Structures are given as structure tokens and as C-alpha cells.
CSV table of C-alpha atoms and ligand atoms in Angstrom, one decimal:
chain,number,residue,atom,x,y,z
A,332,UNK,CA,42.4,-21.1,231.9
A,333,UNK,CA,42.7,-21.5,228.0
A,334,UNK,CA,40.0,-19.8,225.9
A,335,UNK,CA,39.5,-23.6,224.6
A,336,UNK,CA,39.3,-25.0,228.2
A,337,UNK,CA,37.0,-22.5,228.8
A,338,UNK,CA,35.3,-23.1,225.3
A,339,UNK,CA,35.5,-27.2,226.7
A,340,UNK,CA,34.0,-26.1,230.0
A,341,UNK,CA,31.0,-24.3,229.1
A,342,UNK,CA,29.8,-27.2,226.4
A,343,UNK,CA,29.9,-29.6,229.4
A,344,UNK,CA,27.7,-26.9,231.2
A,345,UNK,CA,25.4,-27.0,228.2
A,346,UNK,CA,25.5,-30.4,227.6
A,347,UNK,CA,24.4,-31.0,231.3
A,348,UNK,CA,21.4,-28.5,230.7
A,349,UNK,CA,20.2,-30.1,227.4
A,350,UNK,CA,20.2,-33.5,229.4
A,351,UNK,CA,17.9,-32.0,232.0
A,352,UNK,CA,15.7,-30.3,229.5
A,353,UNK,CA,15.3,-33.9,227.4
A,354,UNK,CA,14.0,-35.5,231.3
A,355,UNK,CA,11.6,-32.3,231.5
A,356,UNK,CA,10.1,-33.6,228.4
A,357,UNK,CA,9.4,-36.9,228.8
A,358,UNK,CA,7.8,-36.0,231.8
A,359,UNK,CA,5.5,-33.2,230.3
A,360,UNK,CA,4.5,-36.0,227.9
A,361,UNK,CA,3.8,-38.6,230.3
A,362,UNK,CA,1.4,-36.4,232.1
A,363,UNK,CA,-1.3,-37.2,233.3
A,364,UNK,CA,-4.9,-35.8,232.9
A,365,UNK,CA,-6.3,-32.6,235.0
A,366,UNK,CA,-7.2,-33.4,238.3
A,367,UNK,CA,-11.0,-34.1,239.2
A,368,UNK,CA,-11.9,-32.3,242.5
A,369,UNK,CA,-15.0,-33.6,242.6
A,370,UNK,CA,-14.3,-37.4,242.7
A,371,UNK,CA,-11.5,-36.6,245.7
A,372,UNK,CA,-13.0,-37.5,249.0
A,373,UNK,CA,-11.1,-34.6,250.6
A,374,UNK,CA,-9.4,-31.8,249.1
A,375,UNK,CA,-6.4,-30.7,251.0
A,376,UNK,CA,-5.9,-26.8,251.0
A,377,UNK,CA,-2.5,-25.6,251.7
A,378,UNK,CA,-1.6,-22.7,253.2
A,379,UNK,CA,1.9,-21.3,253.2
A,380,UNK,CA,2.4,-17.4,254.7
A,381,UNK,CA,6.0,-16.9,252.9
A,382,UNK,CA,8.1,-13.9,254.4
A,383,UNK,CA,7.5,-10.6,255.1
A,384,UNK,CA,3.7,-9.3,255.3
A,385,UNK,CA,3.1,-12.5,254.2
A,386,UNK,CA,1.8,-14.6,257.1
A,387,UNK,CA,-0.6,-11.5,258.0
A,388,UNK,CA,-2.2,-11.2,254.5
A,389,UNK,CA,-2.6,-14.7,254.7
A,390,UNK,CA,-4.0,-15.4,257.6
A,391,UNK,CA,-6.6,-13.1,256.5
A,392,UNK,CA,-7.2,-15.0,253.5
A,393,UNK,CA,-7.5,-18.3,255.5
A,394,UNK,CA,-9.9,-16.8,258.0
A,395,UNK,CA,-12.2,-15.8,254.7
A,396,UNK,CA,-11.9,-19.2,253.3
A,397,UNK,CA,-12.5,-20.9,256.4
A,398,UNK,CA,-15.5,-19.0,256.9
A,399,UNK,CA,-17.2,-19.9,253.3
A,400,UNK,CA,-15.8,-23.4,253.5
A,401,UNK,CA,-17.3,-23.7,257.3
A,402,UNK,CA,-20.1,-26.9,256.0
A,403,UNK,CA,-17.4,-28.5,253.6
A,404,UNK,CA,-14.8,-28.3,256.2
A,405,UNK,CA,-17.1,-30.4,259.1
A,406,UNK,CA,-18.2,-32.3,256.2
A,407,UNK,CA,-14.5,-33.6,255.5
A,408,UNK,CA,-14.8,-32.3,252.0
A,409,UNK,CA,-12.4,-29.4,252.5
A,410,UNK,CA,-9.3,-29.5,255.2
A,411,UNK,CA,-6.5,-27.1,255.5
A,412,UNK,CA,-2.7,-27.7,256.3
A,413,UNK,CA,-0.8,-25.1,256.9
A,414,UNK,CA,2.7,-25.4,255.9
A,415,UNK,CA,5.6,-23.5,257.5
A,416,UNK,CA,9.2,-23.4,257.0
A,417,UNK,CA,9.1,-21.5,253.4
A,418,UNK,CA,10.8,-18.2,254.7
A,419,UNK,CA,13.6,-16.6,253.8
A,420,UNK,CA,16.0,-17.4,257.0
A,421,UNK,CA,15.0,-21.0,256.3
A,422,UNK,CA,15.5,-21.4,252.9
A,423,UNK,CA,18.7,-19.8,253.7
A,424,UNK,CA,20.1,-21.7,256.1
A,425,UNK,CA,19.2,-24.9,254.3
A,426,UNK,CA,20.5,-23.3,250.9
A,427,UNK,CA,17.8,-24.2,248.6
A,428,UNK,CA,14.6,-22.9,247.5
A,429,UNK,CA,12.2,-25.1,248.8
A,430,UNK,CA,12.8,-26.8,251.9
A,431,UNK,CA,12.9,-30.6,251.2
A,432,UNK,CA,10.9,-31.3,254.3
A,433,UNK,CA,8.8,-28.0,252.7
A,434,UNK,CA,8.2,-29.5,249.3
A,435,UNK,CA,7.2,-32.7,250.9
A,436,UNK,CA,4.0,-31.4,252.3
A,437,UNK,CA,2.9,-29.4,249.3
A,438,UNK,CA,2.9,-32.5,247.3
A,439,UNK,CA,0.3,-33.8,250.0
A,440,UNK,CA,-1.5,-30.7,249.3
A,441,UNK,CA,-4.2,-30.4,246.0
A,442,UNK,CA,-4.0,-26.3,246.0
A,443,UNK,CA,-2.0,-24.1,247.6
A,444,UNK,CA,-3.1,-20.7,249.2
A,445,UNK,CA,0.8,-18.8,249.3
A,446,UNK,CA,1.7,-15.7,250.5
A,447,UNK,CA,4.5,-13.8,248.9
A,448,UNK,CA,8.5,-15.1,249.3
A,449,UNK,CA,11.3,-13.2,249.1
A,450,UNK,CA,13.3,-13.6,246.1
A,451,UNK,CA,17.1,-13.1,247.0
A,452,UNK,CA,19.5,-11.6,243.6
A,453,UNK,CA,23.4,-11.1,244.1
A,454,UNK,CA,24.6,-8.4,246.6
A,455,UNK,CA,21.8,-9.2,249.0
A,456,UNK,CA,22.5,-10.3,252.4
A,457,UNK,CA,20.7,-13.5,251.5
A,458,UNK,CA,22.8,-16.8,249.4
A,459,UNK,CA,22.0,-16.5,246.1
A,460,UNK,CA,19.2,-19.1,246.0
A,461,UNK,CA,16.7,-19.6,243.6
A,462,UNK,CA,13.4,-18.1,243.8
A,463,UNK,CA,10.7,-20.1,246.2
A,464,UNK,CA,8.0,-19.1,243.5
A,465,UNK,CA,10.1,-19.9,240.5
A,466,UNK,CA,10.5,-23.5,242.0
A,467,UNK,CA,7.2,-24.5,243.3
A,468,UNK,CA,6.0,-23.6,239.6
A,469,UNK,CA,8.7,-25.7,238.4
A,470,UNK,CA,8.3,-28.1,240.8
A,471,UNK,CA,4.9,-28.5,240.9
A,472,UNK,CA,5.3,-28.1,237.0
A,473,UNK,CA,2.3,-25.3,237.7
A,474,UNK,CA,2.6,-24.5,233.5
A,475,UNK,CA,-0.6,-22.0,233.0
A,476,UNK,CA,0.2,-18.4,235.1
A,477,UNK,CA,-3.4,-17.4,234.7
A,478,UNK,CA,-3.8,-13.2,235.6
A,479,UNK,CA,-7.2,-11.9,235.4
A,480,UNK,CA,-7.7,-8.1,234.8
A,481,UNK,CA,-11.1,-5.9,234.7
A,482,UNK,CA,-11.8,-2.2,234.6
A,483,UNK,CA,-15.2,-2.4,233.9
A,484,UNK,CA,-15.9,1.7,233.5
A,485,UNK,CA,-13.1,1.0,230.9
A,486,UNK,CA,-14.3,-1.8,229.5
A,487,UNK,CA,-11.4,-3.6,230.3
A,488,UNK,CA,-11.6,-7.4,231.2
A,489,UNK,CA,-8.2,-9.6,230.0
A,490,UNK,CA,-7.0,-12.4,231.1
A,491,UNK,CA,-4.2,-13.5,230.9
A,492,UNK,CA,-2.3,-17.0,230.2
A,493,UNK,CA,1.9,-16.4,231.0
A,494,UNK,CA,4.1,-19.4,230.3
A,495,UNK,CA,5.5,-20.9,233.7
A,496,UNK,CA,8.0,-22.9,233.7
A,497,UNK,CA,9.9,-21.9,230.3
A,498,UNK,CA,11.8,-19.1,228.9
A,499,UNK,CA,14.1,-17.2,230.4
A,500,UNK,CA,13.1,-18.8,233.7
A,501,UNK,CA,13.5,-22.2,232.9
A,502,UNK,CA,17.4,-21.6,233.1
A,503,UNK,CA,17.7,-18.5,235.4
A,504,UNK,CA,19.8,-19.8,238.1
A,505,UNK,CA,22.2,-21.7,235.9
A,506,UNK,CA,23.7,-19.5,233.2
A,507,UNK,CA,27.3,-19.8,232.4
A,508,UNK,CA,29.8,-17.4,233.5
A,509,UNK,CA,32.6,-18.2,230.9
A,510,UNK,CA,35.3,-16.3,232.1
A,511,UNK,CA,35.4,-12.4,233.4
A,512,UNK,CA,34.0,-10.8,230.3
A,513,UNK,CA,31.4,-12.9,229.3
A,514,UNK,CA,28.5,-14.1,230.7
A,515,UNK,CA,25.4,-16.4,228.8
A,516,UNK,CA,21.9,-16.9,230.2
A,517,UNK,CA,19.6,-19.0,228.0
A,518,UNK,CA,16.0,-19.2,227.5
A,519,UNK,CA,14.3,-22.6,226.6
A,520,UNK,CA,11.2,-23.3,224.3
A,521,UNK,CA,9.8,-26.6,224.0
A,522,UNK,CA,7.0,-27.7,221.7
A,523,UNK,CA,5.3,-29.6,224.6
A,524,UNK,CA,5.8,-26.3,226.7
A,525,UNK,CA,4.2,-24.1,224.2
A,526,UNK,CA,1.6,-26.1,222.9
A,527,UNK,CA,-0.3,-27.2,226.8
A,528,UNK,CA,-0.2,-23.3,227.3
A,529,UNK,CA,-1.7,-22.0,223.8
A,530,UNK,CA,-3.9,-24.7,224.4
A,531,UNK,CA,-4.9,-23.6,227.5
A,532,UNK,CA,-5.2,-20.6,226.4
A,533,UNK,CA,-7.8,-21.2,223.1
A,534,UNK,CA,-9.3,-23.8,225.6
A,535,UNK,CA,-10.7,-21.0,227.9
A,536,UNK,CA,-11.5,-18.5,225.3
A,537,UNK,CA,-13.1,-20.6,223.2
A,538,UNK,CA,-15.2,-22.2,226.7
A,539,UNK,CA,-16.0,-18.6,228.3
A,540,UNK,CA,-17.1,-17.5,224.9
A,541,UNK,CA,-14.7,-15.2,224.8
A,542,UNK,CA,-13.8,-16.5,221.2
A,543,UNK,CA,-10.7,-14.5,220.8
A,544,UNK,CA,-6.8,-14.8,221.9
A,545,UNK,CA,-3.7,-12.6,220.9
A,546,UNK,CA,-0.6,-14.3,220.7
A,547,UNK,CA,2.7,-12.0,222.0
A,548,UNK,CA,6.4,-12.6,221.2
A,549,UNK,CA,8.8,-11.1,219.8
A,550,UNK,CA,9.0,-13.4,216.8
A,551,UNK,CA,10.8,-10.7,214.6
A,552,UNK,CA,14.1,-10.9,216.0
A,553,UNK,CA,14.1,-14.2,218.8
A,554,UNK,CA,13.4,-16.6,216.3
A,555,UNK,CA,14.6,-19.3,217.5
A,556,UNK,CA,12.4,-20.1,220.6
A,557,UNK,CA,9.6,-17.4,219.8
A,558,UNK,CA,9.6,-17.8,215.9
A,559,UNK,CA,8.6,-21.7,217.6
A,560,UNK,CA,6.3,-20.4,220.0
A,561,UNK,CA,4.4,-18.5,217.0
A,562,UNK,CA,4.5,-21.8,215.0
A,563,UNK,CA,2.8,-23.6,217.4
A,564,UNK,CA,0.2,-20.9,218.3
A,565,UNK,CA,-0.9,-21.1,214.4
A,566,UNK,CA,-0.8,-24.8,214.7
A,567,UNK,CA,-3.3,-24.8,218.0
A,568,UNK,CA,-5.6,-22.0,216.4
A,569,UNK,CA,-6.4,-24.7,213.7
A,570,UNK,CA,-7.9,-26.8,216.4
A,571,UNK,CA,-10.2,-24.0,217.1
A,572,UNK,CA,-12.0,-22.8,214.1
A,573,UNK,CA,-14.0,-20.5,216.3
A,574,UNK,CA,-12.1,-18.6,217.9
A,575,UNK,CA,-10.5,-15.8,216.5
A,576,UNK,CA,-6.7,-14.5,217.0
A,577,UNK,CA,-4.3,-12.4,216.1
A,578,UNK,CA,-0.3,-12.0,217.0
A,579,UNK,CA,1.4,-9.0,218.5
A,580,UNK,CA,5.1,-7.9,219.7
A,581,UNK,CA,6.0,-7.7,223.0
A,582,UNK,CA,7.1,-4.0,222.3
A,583,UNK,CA,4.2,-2.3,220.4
A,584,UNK,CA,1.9,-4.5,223.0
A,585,UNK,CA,3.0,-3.1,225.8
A,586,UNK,CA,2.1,-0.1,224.4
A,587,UNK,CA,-1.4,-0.9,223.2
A,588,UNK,CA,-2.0,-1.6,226.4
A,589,UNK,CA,-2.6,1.9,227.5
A,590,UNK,CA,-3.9,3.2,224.1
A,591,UNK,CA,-7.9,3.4,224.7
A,592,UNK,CA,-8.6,2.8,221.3
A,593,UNK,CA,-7.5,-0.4,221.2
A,594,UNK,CA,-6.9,-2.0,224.4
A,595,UNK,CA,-10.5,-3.0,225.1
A,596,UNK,CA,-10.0,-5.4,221.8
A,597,UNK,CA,-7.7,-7.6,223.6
A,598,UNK,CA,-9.3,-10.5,225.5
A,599,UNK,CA,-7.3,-13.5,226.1
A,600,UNK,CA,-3.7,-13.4,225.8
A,601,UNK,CA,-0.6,-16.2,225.8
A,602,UNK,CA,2.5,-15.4,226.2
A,603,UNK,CA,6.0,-16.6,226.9
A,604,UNK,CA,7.1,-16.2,230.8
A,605,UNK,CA,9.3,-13.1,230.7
A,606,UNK,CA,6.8,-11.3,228.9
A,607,UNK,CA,3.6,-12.5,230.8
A,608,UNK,CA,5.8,-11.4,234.5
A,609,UNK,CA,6.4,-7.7,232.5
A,610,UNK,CA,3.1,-7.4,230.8
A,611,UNK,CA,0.6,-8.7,233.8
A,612,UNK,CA,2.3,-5.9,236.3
A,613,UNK,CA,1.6,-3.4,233.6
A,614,UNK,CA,-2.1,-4.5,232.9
A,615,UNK,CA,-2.5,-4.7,237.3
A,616,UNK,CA,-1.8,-1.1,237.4
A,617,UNK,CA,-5.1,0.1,235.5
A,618,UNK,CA,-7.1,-1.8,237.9
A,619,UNK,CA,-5.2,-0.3,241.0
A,620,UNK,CA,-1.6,-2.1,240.5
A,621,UNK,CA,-0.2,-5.7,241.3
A,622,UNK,CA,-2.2,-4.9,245.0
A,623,UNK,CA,-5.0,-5.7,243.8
A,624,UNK,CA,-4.6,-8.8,241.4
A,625,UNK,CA,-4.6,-12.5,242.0
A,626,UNK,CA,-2.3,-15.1,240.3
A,627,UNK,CA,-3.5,-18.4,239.4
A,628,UNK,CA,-0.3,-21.2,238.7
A,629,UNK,CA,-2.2,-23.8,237.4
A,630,UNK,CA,-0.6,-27.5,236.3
A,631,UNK,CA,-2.7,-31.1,235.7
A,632,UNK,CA,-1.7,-32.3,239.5
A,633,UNK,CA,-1.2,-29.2,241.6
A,634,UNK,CA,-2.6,-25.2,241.2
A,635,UNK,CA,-1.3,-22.6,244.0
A,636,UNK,CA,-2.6,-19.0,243.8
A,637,UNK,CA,-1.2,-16.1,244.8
A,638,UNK,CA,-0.8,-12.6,246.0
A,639,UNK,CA,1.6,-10.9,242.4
A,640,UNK,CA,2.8,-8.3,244.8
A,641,UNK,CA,6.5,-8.7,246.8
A,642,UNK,CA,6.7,-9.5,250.5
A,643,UNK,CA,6.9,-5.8,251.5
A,644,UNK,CA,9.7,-6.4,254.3
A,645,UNK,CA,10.2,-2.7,254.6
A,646,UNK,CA,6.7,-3.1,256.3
A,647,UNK,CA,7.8,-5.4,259.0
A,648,UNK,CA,10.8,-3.6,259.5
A,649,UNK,CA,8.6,-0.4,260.4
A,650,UNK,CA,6.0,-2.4,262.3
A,651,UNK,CA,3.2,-1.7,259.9
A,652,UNK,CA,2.9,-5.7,258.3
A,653,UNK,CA,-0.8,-5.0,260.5
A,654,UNK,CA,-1.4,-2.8,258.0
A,655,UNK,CA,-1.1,-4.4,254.9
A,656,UNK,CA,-3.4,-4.7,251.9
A,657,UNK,CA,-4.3,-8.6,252.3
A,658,UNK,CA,-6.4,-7.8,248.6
A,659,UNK,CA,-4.6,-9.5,246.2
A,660,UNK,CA,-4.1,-12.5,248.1
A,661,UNK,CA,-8.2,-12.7,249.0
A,662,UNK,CA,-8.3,-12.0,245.3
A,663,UNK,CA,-6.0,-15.4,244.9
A,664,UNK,CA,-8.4,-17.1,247.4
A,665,UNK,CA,-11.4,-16.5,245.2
A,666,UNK,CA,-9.8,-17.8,242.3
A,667,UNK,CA,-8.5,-21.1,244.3
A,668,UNK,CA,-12.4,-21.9,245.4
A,669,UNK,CA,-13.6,-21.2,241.6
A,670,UNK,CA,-11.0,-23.8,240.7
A,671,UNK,CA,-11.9,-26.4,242.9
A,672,UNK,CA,-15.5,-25.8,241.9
A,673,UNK,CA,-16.8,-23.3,244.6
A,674,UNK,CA,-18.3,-21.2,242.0
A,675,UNK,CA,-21.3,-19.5,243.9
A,676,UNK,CA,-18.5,-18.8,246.3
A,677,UNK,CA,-15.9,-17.6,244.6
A,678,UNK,CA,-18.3,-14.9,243.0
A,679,UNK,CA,-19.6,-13.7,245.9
A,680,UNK,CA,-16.1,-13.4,247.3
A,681,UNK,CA,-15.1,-11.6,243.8
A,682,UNK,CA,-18.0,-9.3,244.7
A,683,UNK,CA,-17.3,-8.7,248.2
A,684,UNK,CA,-14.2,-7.7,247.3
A,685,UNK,CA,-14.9,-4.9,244.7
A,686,UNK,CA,-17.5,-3.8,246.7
A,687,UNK,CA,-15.1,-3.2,249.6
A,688,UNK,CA,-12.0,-2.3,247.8
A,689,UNK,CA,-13.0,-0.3,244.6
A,690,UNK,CA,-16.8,0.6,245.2
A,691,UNK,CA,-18.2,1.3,249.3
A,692,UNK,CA,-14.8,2.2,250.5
A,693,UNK,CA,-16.2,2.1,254.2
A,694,UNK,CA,-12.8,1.5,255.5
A,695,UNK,CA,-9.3,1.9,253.8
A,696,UNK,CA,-5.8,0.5,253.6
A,697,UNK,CA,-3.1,2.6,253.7
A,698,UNK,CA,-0.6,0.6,255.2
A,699,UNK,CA,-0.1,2.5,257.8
A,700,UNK,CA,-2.6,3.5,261.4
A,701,UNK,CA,-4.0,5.8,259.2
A,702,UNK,CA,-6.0,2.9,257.5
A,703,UNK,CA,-7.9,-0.2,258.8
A,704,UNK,CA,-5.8,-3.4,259.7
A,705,UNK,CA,-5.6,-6.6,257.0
A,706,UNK,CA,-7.6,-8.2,260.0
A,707,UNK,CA,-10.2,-5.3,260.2
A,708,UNK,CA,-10.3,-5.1,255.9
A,709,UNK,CA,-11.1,-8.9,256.4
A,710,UNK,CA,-13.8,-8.6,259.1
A,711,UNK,CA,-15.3,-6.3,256.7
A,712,UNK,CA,-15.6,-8.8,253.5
A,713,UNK,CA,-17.2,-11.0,255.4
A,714,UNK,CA,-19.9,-9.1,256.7
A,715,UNK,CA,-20.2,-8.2,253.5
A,716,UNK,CA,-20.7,-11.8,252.3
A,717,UNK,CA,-23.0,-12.2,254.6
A,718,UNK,CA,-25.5,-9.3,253.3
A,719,UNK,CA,-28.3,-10.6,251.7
A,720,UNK,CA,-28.4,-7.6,248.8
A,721,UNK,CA,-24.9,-8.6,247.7
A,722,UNK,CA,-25.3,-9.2,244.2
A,723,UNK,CA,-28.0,-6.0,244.0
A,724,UNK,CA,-25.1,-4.1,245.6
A,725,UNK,CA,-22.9,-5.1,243.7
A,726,UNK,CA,-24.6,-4.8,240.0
A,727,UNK,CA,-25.3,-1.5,241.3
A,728,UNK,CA,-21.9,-0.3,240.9
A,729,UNK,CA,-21.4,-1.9,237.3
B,482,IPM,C1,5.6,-12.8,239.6
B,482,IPM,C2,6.8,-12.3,240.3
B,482,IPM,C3,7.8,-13.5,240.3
B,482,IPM,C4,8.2,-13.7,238.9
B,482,IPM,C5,9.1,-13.2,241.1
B,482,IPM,C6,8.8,-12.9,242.6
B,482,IPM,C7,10.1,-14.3,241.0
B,482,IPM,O1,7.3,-11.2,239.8
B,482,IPM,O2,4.9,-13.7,240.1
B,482,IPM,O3,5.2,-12.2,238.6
B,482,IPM,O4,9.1,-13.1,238.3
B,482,IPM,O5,7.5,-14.6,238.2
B,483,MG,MG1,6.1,-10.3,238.2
């Protein structure tokens, strides 16, 4: 082919992605307001185990919701659904990310509980397909990726608010491979995009009383799309005269993040999806890695939460998925009963959970028989809900 067919070729490519980008738009602005769980006669949890350790974590994380939810479930306030199909041999087979039959019944869902899926690249013995997480948040147009983080004995408490469904993830499955030598990803910014997320952002620090959000991008030299991004933030920080903000690079922020001078400073921060995924696995490590941290993907209709670690299958493969850390998706599960407006117990799960994991220690994962079981790990967090010094306990070890 002609370097102007192929010239030709790729505009139509482009052309095509512009189109679809103009559709997104229209819909972000004809969205509707946030949900109201509190007016919904029954909330549907949805529970999908993905691949891997997956379903075993998960289970565990069911068996803990069910048990705080016992009264709301027989009530008919609260009723789960678990959805299979989303693993990797079927998403194969059918070619495509998420099942439709799949994607059907997470629309009947309000919040999803999901284990982690595996996300196939090139040279694996998988197709190609997108990733299931990248599409339910696209899907489900879950915008606000919202990643909690406290050390307390470091005074370290962040939070926060990644881009979802933008960036270099809006595109990632349909770059353009021109001919041989060259190749083009893209990465999309749209004012609608930026400015629900900022928002979101300012929204919660300015509500928690946190009164203070840093802005990351690398404006300096991606000016296009985060130079826009930046705009916007300034434009949003207007709306809130109290709350105080600054901006920082991706680069010199990732390493602030480990000087101890500064780091406790930072509070709330937005930023752009590529550099929320990079930045949030960094900031999981000082509270004992990605194991250990809980991922909200929050949008107006739908919110799923999740574990923000991989599906482990080297686990399986070993027959050790018994053994696996179910923490960060119980960590997800207290975060998904905050949001529906289970606050007493999403603390006490939060609690629970720090006790057992950070603090008493009485039994340990290793991921391997040398450590307790997820199922034994979960029988202990819920005696440990039920101890009536719970809070003492756990103010104890603050
Ligand atoms: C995350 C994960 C995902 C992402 C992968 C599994 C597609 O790393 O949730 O941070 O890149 O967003
Ligand atoms: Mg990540």
C-alpha cells in the first residue's frame, strides 16, 4: 500500500474514533443525577468472582457482607445476584470483554462486588480482547476511580480520585497500526470528562473537610489534553473558594510520594487515568501494597468496587487460590456498604479489618499452608465484628 493510502486509511480510522468520542459526549451530558439508594425499594448487589483466585476471595467477601446485611437482606432491602460467566475462557470464546448476556445482568445490578479478571496483552495464549475492567468502567461509564490510602503511624491518609474512562484508556484497544514501522495510540481528554472528575474530587474534599486537593499532570510537555485538564481544574477550584489546591507533575509526584517531608501534605488528589493506575499502586505499597487496598469505580447509575490487585493464576495453578489474601477485596466490600449508606457498618468492617490484618495478627496469610485460608482470615473478621470492644480495640492501636 501507498504511503497516501495508508495516510487515507488511518484518517478513516480517526475519523471513526472522533465520531464515537462526539456520541460519548452527548451522553456524559445528558446524564442523569446520582442515584438515591435510599428511595430504591431494593438494592441489588452484584457479585462477580472474575478469574483466577478470584471466586475464592470473593466468596469470602460475600459471606462478610451477607453476614452484616443479615436484617436488610430478610427485610428485602438488600439482595444479591451473583453473576457468572465473566472469566477468562468465556470472554474468550465469545471474543469480547464482557459477555453480552454478562453485561446484561450487571445493568440489573445497583453495585457490583468484582473480583479480579484477567487482562489478556499480545503473545498471551488468550485473543487479544479488551480488558473486562477497562469495559465495565466504560460501560457502566464508572468515571470517579476513588483509591483510599492511610498509614496512620506515618500520618499518611490520601485519597485518591483517578480518571476512568479517559486518557490513554479511552482508546487502548484501537490504536492504529499504519504500516510496519509505525504505530499511534491516542489518549482522549474531554471537558465533560475532566470537569465531573475534578468536581468530584473538590466535592469530597471540600465535604470531608479535608479542604485541600493537588491536581497532577504532566501539563509541561502533554499540553494538549493535560494543559486542558489543568484548565479545567483552575476553572472547578473557583467553584470552591475553600478549599485549597495546588498542581504537581506526574514525575516529581511520584517522587514526593516517598519523601517524608512532604508526603503527609497531600490529601486529595485527581488525576488523569494512566497516572491515577501508576500512582495508586505506588501509594498501596506504604500501606502493605495493592493487597491491601480497595478500589471504588464510581459513576451517577452504577459503582462496582474492587480488589486493585491481579487474579494471581499462578496461585490456582499451584493449588494455593485457598490461600489467598481476600483483603483488598473485603477492603472493596467496606467501601460498597459506605456507599450505599451502610456507614456504621462499613466502619466497623474498616476496623475489623485493620485490627486483623495490620494490628492483632492472630492468624496470617501467606498464600501458602503456612498461613490461614481466605475462608479461615474471613471467619476471623467476623468474630471480630461481633466483639463488643471493637472500636476500644481498635482506637487502641491508633
Ligand atoms: C487497576 C488495574 C487495571 C487498570 C488493569 C487490570 C486493566 O491495574 O485497576 O489499576 O489498569 O486500570
Ligand atoms: Mg493498576
Amino acid at each position: 500500500m501507498s504511503h497516501s493510502n495508508q495516510i487515507e486509511k488511518a484518517k478513516d480510522h480517526l475519523g471513526k474514533l472522533i465520531e464515537q468520542q462526539f456520541t460519548r459526549i452527548e451522553k456524559m451530558k445528558a446524564t442523569k443525577d446520582f442515584i438515591s439508594y435510599d428511595e430504591l425499594d431494593t438494592i441489588v448487589v452484584g457479585v462477580v468472582g472474575g478469574d483466577g483466585i478470584g471466586p475464592y476471595i470473593t466468596a469470602q467477601a460475600q459471606r462478610i457482607l451477607e453476614f452484616l446485611l443479615k436484617d436488610e437482606a430478610n427485610k428485602g432491602k438488600i439482595k444479591f445476584k451473583v453473576i457468572e460467566g465473566l472469566t477468562i475462557e468465556n470472554r474468550a470464546k465469545q471474543n469480547k470483554a464482557i459477555p453480552d448476556d454478562v453485561l446484561e445482568d450487571l445493568k440489573k445490578c445497583h453495585v457490583i462486588l468484582k473480583g479480579p479478571t484477567t487482562t489478556p496483552r499480545a503473545g498471551d495464549p488468550w485473543p487479544n480482547i479488551e480488558s473486562a475492567n477497562v469495559a465495565m468502567r466504560k460501560e457502566l461509564d464508572l468515571f470517579a476511580n476513588v483509591r483510599p490510602v492511610k498509614v496512620p503511624e506515618e500520618d499518611i491518609d490520601w485519597v485518591f480520585y483517578r480518571e476512568n474512562t479517559e486518557g490513554a484508556y479511552a482508546l487502548g484497544s484501537d490504536g492504529i497500526v499504519v504500516n510496519d514501522d509505525l504505530f499511534l495510540d491516542f489518549t482522549v481528554t474531554t471537558y465533560e470528562g475532566s470537569y465531573r472528575i475534578i468536581k468530584a474530587a473538590f466535592d469530597y474534599a471540600s465535604k470531608s473537610g479535608v479542604n485541600k486537593v493537588t491536581v497532577v499532570t504532566k501539563a509541561n510537555v502533554v499540553k494538549t489534553t493535560d494543559g486542558k485538564f489543568l484548565e479545567i481544574a483552575r476553572e472547578v477550584a473557583k467553584e470552591y473558594p475553600n478549599v485549597e489546591w495546588d498542581d504537581w507533575y506526574i514525575d516529581i509526584m511520584t517522587a514526593k510520594l516517598i519523601d517524608t517531608n512532604r508526603r503527609s501534605q497531600f490529601k486529595v488528589m485527581v488525576l488523569p487515568n494512566l497516572y491515577g493506575d501508576i500512582l495508586t499502586d505506588e501509594a498501596a505499597e506504604f500501606q502493605g501494597g495493592v493487597g491491601t487496598a480497595g478500589s471504588a469505580n464510581i459513576g451517577t447509575q452504577y459503582a462496582m468496587f474492587e480488589a486493585i490487585h491481579g487474579s494471581a493464576p499462578r496461585m490456582v495453578d499451584e493449588g494455593r487460590a485457598q490461600y489467598a489474601d481476600p483483603s483488598s477485596i473485603i477492603r472493596a466490600a467496606a467501601m460498597l456498604l459506605e456507599h450505599i449508606g451502610y456507614n456504621g457498618e462499613a466502619k466497623k468492617l474498616s476496623m475489623a479489618l485493620d485490627i486483623c490484618g495490620q494490628y492483632e495478627k492472630k492468624l496470617v496469610i501467606t498464600g501458602r499452608d503456612t498461613g490461614a485460608t481466605s475462608e479461615e482470615f474471613a471467619n476471623y473478621i467476623m468474630d471480630t465484628l461481633t466483639r463488643d470492644d471493637l472500636e476500644e480495640k481498635w482506637e487502641c492501636y491508633l
